[in-house]
Every structure is written in C-alpha cells, then in structure tokens.
CSV table of C-alpha atoms in Angstrom, one decimal:
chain,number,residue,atom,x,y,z
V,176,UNK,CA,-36.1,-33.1,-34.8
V,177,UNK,CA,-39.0,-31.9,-32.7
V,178,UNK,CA,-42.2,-32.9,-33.8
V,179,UNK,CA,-44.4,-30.2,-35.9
V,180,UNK,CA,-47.6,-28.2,-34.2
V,181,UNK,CA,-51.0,-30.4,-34.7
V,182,UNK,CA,-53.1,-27.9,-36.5
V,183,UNK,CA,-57.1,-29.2,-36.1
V,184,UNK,CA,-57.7,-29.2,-39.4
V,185,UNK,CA,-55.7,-29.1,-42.8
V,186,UNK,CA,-57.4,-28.5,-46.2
V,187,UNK,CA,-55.9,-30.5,-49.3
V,188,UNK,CA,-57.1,-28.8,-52.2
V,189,UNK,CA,-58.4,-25.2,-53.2
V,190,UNK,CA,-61.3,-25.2,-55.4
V,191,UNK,CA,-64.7,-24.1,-54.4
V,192,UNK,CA,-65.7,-27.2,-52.2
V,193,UNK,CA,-61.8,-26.4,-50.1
V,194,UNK,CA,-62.5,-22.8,-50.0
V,195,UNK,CA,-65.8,-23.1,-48.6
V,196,UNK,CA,-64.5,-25.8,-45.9
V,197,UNK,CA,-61.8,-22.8,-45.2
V,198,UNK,CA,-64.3,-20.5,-44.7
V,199,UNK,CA,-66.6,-22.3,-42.1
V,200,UNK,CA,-63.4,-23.8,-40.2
V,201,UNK,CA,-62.0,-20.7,-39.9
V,202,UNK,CA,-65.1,-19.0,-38.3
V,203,UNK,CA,-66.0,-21.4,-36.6
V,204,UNK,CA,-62.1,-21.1,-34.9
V,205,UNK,CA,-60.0,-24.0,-36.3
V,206,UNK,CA,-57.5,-22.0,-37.5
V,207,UNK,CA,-57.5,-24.0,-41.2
V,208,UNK,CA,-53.9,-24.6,-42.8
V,209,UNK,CA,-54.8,-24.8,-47.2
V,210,UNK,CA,-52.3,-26.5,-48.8
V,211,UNK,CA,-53.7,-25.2,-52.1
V,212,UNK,CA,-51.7,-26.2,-54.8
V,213,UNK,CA,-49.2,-24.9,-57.4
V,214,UNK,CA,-49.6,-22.9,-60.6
V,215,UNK,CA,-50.3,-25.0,-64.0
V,216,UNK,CA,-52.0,-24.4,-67.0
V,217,UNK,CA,-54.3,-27.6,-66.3
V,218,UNK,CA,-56.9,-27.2,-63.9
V,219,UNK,CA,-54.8,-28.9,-61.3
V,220,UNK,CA,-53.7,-25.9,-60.0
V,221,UNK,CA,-55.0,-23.5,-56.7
V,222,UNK,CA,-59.1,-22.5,-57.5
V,223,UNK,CA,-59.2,-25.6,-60.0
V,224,UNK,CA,-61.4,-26.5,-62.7
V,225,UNK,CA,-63.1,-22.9,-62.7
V,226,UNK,CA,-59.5,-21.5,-63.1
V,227,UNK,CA,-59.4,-22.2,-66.6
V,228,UNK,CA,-63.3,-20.8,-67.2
V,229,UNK,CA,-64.6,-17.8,-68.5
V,230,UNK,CA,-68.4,-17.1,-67.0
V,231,UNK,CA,-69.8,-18.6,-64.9
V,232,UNK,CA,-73.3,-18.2,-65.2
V,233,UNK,CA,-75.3,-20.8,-63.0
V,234,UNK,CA,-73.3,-19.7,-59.4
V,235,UNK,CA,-76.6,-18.5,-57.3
V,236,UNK,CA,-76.1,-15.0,-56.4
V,237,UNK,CA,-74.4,-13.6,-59.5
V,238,UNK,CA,-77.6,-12.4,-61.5
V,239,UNK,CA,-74.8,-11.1,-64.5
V,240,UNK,CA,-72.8,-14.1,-64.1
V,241,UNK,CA,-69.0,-13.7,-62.7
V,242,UNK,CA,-65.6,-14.9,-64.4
V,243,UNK,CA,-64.7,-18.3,-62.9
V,244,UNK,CA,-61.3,-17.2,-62.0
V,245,UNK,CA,-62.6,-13.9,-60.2
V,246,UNK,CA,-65.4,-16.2,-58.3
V,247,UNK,CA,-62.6,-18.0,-57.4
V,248,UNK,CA,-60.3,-15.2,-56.0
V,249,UNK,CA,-63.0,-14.1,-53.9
V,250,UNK,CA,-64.1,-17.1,-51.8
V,251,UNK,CA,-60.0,-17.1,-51.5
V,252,UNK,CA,-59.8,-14.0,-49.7
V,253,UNK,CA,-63.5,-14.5,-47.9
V,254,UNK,CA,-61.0,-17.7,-46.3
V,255,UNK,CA,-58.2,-15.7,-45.8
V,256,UNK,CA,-60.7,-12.5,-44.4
V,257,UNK,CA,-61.7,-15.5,-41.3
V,258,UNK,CA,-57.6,-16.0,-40.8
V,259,UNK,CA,-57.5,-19.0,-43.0
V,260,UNK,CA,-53.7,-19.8,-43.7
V,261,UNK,CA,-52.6,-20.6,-47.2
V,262,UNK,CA,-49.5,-22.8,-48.9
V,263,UNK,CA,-48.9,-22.9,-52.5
V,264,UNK,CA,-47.5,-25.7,-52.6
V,265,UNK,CA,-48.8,-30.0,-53.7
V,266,UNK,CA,-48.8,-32.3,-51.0
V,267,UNK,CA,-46.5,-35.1,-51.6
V,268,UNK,CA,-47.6,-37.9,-49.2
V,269,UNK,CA,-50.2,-38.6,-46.7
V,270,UNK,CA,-50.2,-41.3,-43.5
V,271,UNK,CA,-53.5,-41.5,-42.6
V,272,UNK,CA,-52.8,-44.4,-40.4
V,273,UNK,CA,-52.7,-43.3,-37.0
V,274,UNK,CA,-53.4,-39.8,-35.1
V,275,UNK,CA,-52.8,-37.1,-35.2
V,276,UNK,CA,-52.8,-37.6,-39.2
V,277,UNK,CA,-49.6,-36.6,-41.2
V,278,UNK,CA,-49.0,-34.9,-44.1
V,279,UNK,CA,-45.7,-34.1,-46.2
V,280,UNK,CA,-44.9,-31.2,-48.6
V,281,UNK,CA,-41.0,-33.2,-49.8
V,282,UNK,CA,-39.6,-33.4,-46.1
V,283,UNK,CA,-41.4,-30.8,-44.4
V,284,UNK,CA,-44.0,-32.7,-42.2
V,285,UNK,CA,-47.2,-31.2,-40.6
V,286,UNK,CA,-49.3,-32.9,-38.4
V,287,UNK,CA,-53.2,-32.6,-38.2
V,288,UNK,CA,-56.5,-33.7,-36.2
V,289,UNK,CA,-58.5,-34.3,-38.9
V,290,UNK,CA,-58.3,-33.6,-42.7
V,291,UNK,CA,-60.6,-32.3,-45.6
V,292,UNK,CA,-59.5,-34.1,-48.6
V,293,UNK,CA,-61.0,-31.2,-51.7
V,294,UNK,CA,-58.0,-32.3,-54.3
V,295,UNK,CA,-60.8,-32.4,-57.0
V,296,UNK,CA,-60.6,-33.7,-60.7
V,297,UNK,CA,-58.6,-33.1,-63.8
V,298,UNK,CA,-59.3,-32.6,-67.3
V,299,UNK,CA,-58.4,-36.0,-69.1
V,300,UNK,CA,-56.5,-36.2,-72.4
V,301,UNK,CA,-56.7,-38.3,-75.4
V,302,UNK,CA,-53.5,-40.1,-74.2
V,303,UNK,CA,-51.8,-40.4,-77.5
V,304,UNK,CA,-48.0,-39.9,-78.0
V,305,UNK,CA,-48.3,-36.9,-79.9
V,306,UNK,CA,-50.7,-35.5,-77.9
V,307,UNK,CA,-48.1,-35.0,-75.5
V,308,UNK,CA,-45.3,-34.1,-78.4
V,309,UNK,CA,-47.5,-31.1,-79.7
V,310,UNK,CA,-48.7,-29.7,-76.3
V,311,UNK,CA,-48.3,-26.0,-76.2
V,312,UNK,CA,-47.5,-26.4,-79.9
V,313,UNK,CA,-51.3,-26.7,-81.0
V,314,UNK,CA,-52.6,-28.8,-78.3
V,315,UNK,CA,-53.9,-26.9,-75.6
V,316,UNK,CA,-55.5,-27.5,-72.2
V,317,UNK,CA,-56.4,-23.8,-72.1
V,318,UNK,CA,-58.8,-22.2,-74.4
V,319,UNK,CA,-59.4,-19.3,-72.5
V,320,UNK,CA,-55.2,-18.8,-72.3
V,321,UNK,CA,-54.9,-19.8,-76.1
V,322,UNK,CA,-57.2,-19.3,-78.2
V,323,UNK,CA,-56.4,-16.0,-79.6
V,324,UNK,CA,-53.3,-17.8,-80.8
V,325,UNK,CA,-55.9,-19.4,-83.6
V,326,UNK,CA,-57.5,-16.7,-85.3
V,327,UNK,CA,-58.5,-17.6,-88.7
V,328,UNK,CA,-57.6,-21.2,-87.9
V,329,UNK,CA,-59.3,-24.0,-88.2
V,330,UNK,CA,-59.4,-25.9,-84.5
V,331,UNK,CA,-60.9,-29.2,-83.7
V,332,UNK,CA,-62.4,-29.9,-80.0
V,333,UNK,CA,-63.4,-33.7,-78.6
V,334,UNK,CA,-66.4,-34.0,-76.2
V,335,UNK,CA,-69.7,-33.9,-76.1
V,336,UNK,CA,-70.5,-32.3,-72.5
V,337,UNK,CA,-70.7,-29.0,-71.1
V,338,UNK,CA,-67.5,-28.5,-70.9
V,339,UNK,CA,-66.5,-29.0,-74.8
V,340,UNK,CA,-69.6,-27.3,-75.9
V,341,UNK,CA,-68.0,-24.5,-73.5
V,342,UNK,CA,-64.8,-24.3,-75.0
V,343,UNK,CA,-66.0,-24.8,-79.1
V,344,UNK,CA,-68.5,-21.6,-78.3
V,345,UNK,CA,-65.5,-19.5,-76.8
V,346,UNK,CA,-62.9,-20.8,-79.8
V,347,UNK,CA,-65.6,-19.4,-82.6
V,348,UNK,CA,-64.5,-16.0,-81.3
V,349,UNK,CA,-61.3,-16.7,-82.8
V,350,UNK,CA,-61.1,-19.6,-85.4
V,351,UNK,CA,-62.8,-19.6,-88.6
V,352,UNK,CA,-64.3,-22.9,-88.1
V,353,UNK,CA,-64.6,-25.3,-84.6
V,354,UNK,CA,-65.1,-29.5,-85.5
V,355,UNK,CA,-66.5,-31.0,-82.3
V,356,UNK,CA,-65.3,-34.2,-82.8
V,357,UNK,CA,-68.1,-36.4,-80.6
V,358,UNK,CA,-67.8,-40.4,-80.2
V,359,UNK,CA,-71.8,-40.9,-80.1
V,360,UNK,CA,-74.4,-39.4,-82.2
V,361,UNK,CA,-75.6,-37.2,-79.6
V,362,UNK,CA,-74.3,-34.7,-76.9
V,363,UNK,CA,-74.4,-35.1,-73.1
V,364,UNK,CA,-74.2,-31.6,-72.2
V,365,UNK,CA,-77.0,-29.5,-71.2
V,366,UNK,CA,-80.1,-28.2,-73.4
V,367,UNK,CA,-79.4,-24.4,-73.5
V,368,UNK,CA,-75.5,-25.4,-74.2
V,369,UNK,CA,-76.6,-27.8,-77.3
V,370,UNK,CA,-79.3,-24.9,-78.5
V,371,UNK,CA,-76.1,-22.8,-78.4
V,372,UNK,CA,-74.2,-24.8,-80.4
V,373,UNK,CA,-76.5,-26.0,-83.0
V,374,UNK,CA,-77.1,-22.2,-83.5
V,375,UNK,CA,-73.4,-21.4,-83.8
V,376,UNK,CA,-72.7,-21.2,-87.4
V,377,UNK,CA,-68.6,-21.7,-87.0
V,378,UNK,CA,-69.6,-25.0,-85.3
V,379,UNK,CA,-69.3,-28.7,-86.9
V,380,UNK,CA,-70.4,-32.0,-85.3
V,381,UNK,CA,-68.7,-35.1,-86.0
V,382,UNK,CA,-70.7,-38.1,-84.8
V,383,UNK,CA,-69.5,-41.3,-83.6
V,384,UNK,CA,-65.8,-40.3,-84.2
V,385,UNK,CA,-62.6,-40.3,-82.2
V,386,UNK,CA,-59.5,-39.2,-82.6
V,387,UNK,CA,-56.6,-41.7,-83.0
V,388,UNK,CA,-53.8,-39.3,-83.5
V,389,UNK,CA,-52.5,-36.0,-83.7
V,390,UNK,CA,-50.1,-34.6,-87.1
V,391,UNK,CA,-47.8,-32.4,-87.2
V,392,UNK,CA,-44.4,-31.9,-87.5
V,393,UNK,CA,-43.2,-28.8,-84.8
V,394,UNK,CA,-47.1,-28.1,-84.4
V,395,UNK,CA,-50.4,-29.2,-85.1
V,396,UNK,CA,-51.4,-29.6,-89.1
V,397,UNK,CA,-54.4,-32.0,-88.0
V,398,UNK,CA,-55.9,-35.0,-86.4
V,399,UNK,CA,-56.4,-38.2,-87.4
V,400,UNK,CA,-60.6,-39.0,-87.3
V,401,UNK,CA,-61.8,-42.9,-86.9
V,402,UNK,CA,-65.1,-43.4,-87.5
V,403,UNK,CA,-66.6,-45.7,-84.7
V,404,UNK,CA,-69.3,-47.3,-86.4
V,405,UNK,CA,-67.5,-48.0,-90.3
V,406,UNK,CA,-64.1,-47.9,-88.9
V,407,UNK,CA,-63.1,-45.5,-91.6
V,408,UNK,CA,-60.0,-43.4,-91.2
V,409,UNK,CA,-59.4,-39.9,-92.5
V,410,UNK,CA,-57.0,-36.9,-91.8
V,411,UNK,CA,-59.0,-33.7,-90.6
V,412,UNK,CA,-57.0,-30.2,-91.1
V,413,UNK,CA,-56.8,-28.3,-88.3
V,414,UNK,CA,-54.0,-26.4,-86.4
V,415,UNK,CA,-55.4,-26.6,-82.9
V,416,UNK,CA,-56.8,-29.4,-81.0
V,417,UNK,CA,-58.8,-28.5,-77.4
V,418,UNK,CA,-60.0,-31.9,-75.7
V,419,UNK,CA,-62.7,-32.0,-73.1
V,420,UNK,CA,-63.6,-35.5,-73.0
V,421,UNK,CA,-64.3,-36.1,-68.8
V,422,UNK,CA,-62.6,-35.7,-65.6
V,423,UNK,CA,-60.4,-38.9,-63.7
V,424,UNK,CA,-59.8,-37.7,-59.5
V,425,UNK,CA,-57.0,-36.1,-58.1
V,426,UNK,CA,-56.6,-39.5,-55.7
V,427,UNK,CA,-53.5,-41.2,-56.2
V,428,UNK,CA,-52.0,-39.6,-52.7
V,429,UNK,CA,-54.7,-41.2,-51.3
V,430,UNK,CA,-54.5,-45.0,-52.4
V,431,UNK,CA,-54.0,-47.5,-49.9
V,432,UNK,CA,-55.4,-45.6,-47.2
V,433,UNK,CA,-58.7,-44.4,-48.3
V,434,UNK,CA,-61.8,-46.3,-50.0
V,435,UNK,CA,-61.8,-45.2,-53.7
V,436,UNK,CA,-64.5,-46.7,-55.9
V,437,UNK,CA,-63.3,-48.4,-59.2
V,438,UNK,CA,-62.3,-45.0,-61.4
V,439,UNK,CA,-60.6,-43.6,-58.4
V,440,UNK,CA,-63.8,-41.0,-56.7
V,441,UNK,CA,-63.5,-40.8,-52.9
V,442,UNK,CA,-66.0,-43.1,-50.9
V,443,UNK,CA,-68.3,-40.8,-48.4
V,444,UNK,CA,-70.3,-42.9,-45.8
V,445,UNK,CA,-74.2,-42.3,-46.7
V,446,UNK,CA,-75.0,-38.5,-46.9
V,447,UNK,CA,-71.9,-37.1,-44.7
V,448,UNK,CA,-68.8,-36.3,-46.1
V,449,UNK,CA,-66.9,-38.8,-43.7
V,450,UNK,CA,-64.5,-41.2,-45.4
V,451,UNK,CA,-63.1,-44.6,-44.6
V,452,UNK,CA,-60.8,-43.2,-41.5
V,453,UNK,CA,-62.2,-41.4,-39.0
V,454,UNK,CA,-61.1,-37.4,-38.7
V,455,UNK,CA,-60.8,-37.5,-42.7
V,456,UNK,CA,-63.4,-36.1,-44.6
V,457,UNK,CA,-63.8,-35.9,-48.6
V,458,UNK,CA,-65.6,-32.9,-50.2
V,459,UNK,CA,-66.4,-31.6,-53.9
V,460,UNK,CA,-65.7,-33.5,-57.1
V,461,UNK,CA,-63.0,-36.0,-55.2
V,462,UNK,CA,-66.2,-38.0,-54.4
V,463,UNK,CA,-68.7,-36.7,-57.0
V,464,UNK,CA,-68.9,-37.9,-60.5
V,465,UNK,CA,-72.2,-36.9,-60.5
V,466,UNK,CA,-73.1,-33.5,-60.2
V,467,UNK,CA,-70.0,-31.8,-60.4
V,468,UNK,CA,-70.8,-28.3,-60.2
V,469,UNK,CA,-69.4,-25.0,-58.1
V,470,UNK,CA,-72.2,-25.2,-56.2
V,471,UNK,CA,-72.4,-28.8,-55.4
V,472,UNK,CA,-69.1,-28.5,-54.1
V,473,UNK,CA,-69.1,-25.5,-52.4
V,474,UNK,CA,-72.1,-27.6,-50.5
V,475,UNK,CA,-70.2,-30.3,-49.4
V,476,UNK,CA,-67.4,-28.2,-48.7
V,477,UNK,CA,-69.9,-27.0,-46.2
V,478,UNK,CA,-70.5,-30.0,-45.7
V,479,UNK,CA,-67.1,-31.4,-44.4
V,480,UNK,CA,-66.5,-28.5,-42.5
V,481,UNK,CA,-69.0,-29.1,-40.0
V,482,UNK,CA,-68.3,-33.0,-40.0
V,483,UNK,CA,-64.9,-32.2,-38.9
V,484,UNK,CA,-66.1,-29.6,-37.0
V,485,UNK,CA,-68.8,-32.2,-34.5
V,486,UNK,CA,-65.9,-35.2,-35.0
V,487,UNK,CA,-63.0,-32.7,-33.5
V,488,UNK,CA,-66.0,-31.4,-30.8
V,489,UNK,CA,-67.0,-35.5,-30.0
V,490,UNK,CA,-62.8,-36.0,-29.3
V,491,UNK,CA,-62.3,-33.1,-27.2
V,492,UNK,CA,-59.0,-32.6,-29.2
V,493,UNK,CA,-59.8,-29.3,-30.6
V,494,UNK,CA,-56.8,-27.0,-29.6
V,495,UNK,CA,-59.5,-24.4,-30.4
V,496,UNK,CA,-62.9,-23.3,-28.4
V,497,UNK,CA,-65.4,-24.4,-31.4
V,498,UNK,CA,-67.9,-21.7,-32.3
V,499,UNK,CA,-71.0,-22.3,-31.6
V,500,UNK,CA,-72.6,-23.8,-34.1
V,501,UNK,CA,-74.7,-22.8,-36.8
V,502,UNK,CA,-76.5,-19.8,-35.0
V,503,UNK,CA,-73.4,-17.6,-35.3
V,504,UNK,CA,-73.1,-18.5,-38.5
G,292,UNK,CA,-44.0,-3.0,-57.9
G,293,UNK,CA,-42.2,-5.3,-60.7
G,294,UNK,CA,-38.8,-3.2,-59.8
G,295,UNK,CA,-36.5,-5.9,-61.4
G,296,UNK,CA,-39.0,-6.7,-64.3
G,297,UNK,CA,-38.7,-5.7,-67.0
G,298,UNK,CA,-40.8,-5.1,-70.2
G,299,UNK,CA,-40.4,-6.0,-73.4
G,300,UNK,CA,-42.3,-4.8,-77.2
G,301,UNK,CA,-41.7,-5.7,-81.1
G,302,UNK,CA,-39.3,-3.2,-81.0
G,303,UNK,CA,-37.1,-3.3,-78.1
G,304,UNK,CA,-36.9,-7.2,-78.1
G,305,UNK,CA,-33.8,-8.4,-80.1
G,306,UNK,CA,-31.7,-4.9,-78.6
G,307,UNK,CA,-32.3,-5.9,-74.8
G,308,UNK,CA,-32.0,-9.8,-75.5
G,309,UNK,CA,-28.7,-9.1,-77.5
G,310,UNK,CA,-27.4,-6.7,-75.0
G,311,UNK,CA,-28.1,-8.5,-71.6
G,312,UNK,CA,-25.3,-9.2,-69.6
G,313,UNK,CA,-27.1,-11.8,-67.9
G,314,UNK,CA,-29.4,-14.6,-69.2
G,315,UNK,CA,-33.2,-13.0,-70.2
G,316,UNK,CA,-35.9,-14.9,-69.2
G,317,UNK,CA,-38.7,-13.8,-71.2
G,318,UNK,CA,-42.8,-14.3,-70.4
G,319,UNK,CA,-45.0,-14.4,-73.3
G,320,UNK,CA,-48.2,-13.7,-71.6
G,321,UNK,CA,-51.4,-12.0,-72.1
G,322,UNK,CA,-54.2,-9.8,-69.7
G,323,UNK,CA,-56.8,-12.4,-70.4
G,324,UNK,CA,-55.0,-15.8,-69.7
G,325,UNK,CA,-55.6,-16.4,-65.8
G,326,UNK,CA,-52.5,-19.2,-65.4
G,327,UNK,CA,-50.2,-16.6,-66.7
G,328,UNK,CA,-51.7,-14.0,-64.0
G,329,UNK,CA,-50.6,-16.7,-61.5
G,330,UNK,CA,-47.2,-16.7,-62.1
G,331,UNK,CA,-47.1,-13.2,-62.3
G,332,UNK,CA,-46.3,-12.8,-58.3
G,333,UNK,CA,-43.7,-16.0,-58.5
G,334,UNK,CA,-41.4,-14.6,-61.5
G,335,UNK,CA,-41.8,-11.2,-59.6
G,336,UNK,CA,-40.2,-13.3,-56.3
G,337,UNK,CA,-37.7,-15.2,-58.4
G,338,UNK,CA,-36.6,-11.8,-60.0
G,339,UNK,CA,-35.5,-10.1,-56.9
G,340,UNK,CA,-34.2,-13.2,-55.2
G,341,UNK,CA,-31.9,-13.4,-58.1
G,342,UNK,CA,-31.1,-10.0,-59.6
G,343,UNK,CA,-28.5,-10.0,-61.1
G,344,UNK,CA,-27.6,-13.5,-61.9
G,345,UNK,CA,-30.9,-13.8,-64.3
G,346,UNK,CA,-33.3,-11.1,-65.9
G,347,UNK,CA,-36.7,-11.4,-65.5
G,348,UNK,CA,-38.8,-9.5,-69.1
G,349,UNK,CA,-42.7,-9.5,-70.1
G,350,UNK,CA,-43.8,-10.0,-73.3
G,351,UNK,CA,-47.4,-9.0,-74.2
G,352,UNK,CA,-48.3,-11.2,-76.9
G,353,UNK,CA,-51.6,-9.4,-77.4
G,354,UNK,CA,-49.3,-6.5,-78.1
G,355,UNK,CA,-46.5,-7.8,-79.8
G,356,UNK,CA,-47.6,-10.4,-82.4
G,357,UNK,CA,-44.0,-10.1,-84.3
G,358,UNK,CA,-41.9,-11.9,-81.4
G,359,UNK,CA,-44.1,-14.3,-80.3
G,360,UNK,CA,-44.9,-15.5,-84.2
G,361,UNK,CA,-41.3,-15.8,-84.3
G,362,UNK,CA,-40.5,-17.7,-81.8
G,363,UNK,CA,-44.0,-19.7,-82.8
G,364,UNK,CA,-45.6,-18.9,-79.3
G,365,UNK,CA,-48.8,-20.7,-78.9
G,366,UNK,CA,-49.7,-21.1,-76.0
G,367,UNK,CA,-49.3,-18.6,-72.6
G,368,UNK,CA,-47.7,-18.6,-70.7
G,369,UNK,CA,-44.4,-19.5,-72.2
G,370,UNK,CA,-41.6,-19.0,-70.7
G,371,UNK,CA,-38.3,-18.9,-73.0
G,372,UNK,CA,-34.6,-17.9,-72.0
G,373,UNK,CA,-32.0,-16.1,-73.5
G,374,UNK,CA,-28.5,-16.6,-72.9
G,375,UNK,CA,-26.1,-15.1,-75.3
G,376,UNK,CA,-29.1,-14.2,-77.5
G,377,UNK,CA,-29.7,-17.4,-77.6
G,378,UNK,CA,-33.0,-19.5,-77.0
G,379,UNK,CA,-31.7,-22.0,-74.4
G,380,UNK,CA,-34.8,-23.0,-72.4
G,381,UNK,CA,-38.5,-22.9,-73.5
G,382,UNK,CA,-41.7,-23.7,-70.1
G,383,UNK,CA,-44.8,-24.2,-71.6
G,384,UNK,CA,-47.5,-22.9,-69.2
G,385,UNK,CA,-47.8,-22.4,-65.4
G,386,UNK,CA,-45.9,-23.8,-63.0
G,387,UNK,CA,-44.9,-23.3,-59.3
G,388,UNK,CA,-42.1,-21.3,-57.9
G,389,UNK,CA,-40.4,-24.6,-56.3
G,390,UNK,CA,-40.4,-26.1,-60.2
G,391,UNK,CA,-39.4,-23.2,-62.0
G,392,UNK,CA,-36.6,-22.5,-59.8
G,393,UNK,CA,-35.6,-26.5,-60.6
G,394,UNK,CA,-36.1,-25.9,-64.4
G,395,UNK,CA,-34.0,-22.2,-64.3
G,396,UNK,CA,-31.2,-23.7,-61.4
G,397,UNK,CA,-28.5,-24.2,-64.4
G,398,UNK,CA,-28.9,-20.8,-65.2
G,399,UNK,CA,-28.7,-19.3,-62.1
C-alpha cells in the first residue's frame, strides 16, 4: 500500500478551542484536516459541550447572547470559509512515536507534521446500573433535546455548578417542580446563576445528598436520595433524572504516549500549548480543568495554532509557504 | 431536498407503517433538539443510498404527541423500525452514519 499524503497539521476534535485552531491554520495556509467527530446525544459529538446548550450569554461579541449550537455552526463554516477540510468521523488510534505522526480512523491511516489534540471533555454520569438501564427512558443527557417530554413532571437534577443550575432553570419551563439534588450545602456555580435559582420558585435544593440509585421499571418512577451527613435513605418521586455533576477528558486515545495528569487533563509545558512530544499540541478543556469556558478555549485554540504554526516554520517541513505572521491576521 | 423521506403525523402513522413494503424506519424528532438536526443530513444519505430496501419517515413529536406517547418516546431523537408493523429496532439518540448503518445492516 502506498503511504498516505502528510498533511501539516490535523485537528482531533471540533469544539470551539479545534475550530478556532482550524481557523488560524487554515489562513495562515496549512491546509487543516478536522477530524471532528460523530453525532451523539452526549456532548461528545462535532461542536461539543455547547452542542447540547441553549444561550450562550458570556461569548464576547454577542451583546443578545447567541444559541450554543448556532455559535457553534458558525466558527464551523468561518473554518471551512479559510478551506479548512472536515471528517465526521472519531479517531480510533494515534502513534505519536515517531514522525511524521499517524493517525487512524478503523484502517484508513493519515499521516501528519504536527497535531492539535482539541478532543475536549464529557459530561460524567452517576455510574449506577440503572442509570444506564433507564437512559432515554427518563434519564437524559439532553435537556434541551428532552425536556418537553416532562411537562407537568416532576424531574430531579444532580450538581451544583453552572451547568446543573443551567439545565434545572431550562427544565422549569416544562416540569412542575425541579429537585437539585447537591452533595454539599452550598453551590459552586456562579453568583448570577445561584440568584437565578434561588429566585426560581419550581426549584428545590437538596443539601448534602446523592443519589444511590435510579427506580423504575420500563422508565424513571424516582431516585433513590442518601443523605451524606446522617446516612439516611429515602425514595424521591420523579420521572426524569438530568445529571450534571463535572466533566472527566476525552484522553484515553492518548495514554501511553502523552503526559496526562492524575484524572486524565492533557499536560501543556508552562504557558504554551506544547505537549510532551514535540509537533503535538493540546488546546481547550483537554488540558483545562480550570476555566473551562468557550472563550478560554477558543484562546488556546489560538493558541496551538500558532505553536504549530512557529514548530512546523523552525523544521522547515511545512509543505505550505506559512503566512506571515500575525500582521495579516 | 428529503426526496426519499418521508413524513409522518398522528394520523397517517399506523396506515403507512402497516402498508410499507419495506421496513420503516421512523425518527421521532423535534425543531428544537440540535442532536436530532445532526442526523438530519445522515438519515437523508442513508435513505437514498438505500431506497428501496429500507424507508426512511419523520416524526415530529412536537406535533404528534399520540405516536410518540405510544410508543413511550422520551427522549429525541429516537429512532424505531418497523418491519411488518412491527417495532423491531429502537436508537436512542444521535449517532454517526458509520454506526447507524452497523445497527440498521440486518435490515438492509
């Protein structure tokens, strides 16, 4: 078999910190291949997290606030606008070992000078058996997809950050009553979402509790509440369970071959976006447990670009003439 | 656009699923839910690829409460197919082309 074109750089991932590395690498002539992702209801899926928002109100620029999924169509086609190429499709395997780097989609191998890793995080869940047993049925990993299916319902959410607060606000549209079910006695997320919350009459807090199991025969009928500090048990009557309790990285392709830190996040050497291996670069929440916002990411997704962009210049492998950088930008 | 789609309501459901020659794959989905807009191009594919060895039919759940309460949709998109009549196959959410065409290859 004759070995595959080496592109000069290929983009693993598709949310706003990949899409903004497409968008710089592409005009500044690297001819970007994004292998975005596939289609799921989770946020693992091309655009990520935001995907699975509503507005987005915090993006600079938007005075009104813009749909997360909308944002994330457009910095799509700004990419695609600089000649960015696009494959929906999840990588499968990686060898970062020698050069030019490889990367698999099943058996179709594609070769590259340097990588940007932007694979992102994922949603966790609770991890209980029937959890899993009752998804679509009354669990959900979309609100914005199915809440309407709980009008009049009673739906219980578990987190305490932004992100619940997000999706208990959104489900009072629909459900009679929303039980944010919280392990500690108070929330992480920001001030103007708690104010929100607290004001929201649908809304009821449940300190210091978790949930040990979900009820139900063919779907949800409730949740089963410990309390953390008396250990007391008791079933809670709901018929839709929403869990937004943190984010784990989308690293396992990448174990082995590049520095993780213990829960998994992408190492970056001091305030560059460079990882372990030279010519492979880490960008948005794959090494940020910290800030994790659009904006951060679409920063370092900046970011990595024009790392990759001086590390292909200081080879001299560039198949491409690099635009000059950044006044033409 | 959707040529080989087709579409679905309260009304029409159990005469076109009963009178299909060929197995109905039927997506409950709704304008608002964005994973179910990002299939919409892949089923579109998978329908003309395959026309007539499987039929592709929307469902607007926002529209047609009746069908998806009984079939106790809750969550979009689902993906359910009808052989015979019959329920044979239910997808709960999005997935890619390359997996759906794996979950839907004993039917094709």
């Amino acid at each position: 078999m004759s070995k595959p074109p080496v592109r000069d750089v290929i983009i693993i991932g598709s949310g706003p910190a990949g899409l903004t590395a497409a968008i710089y690498t592409a005009r500044a002539n690297l001819d970007p291949l994004v292998i975005e992702g596939e289609p799921s209801s989770s946020s693992d899926q091309p655009g990520g997290q935001l995907m699975l928002t509503t507005e987005v109100e915090n993006y600079p620029g938007f005075i009104e606030g813009i749909m997360g999924p909308e944002l994330m169509s457009n910095f799509r086609a700004q990419a695609a606008r600089f000649g960015a190429d696009f494959l929906t499709r999840k990588v499968t395997k990686v060898d970062f070992s020698e050069r030019p780097f490889k990367v698999w989609i099943d058996d179709v191998e594609m070769h590259a000078r340097s990588v940007i890793v932007s694979t992102g995080a994922r949603a966790l869940l609770l991890d209980l058996p029937n959890e899993a047993r009752l998804m679509g049925y009354g669990v959900s990993t979309c609100a914005t997809c199915d809440g309407f299916f709980f009008r009049g319902k009673n739906i219980a959410v578990v987190g305490g950050g932004d992100s619940a607060l997000e999706e208990a606000i959104f489900l009072t549209k629909f459900a009679d009553k929303v039980t944010l079910i919280h392990r500690r006695k108070e929330l992480r997320a920001s001030k103007i979402m708690q104010d929100r919350a607290f004001r929201n009459p649908k809304i009821e807090f449940l300190w210091d509790s978790v949930v040990v199991d979900v009820l139900g025969d063919t779907t949800v009928s409730g949740v089963r509440v410990r309390n953390v500090v008396s250990g007391e048990e008791f079933d809670l009557g709901v018929s839709g369970l929403f869990v937004a309790i943190g984010h784990v990285p989308n690293t396992g392709l990448f174990k082995g071959q590049l520095d993780m830190d213990e829960n998994g996040y992408l190492i970056t050497d001091g305030k560059s976006t460079r990882t372990n291996v030279e010519g492979v670069f880490a960008c948005g929440d794959v090494q940020d447990h910290t800030y994790r916002q659009a904006i951060t990411a679409a920063g370092s997704g900046c970011m990595a670009a024009i790392d990759a962009e001086r590390w292909l210049e200081s080879t001299g492998e560039a198949e491409h003439e690099i635009a000059e950088t950044p006044r033409n930008w | 656009m959707a040529g080989n789609i087709s579409t679905l309501t309260d009304t029409s459901f159990d005469e076109q699923i009963k009178g299909a020659d060929v197995p109905v794959l039927v997506d409950f989905w709704a304008e608002w839910c964005g994973p179910c807009k990002m299939i919409a191009p892949v089923l579109e594919e998978i329908a003309n690829e395959n026309a007539g060895k499987i039929q592709i039919a929307k469902l607007n759940v926002d529209e047609n409460l009746e069908i998806s309460r009984r079939f106790e949709v809750m969550s979009i998109p689902t993906l359910i197919l009808f052989k015979d009549g019959e329920p044979q196959l239910r997808l709960i959410g999005a997935k890619g082309q390359h997996q759906l065409l794996q979950e839907l290859q004993a039917f094709l």
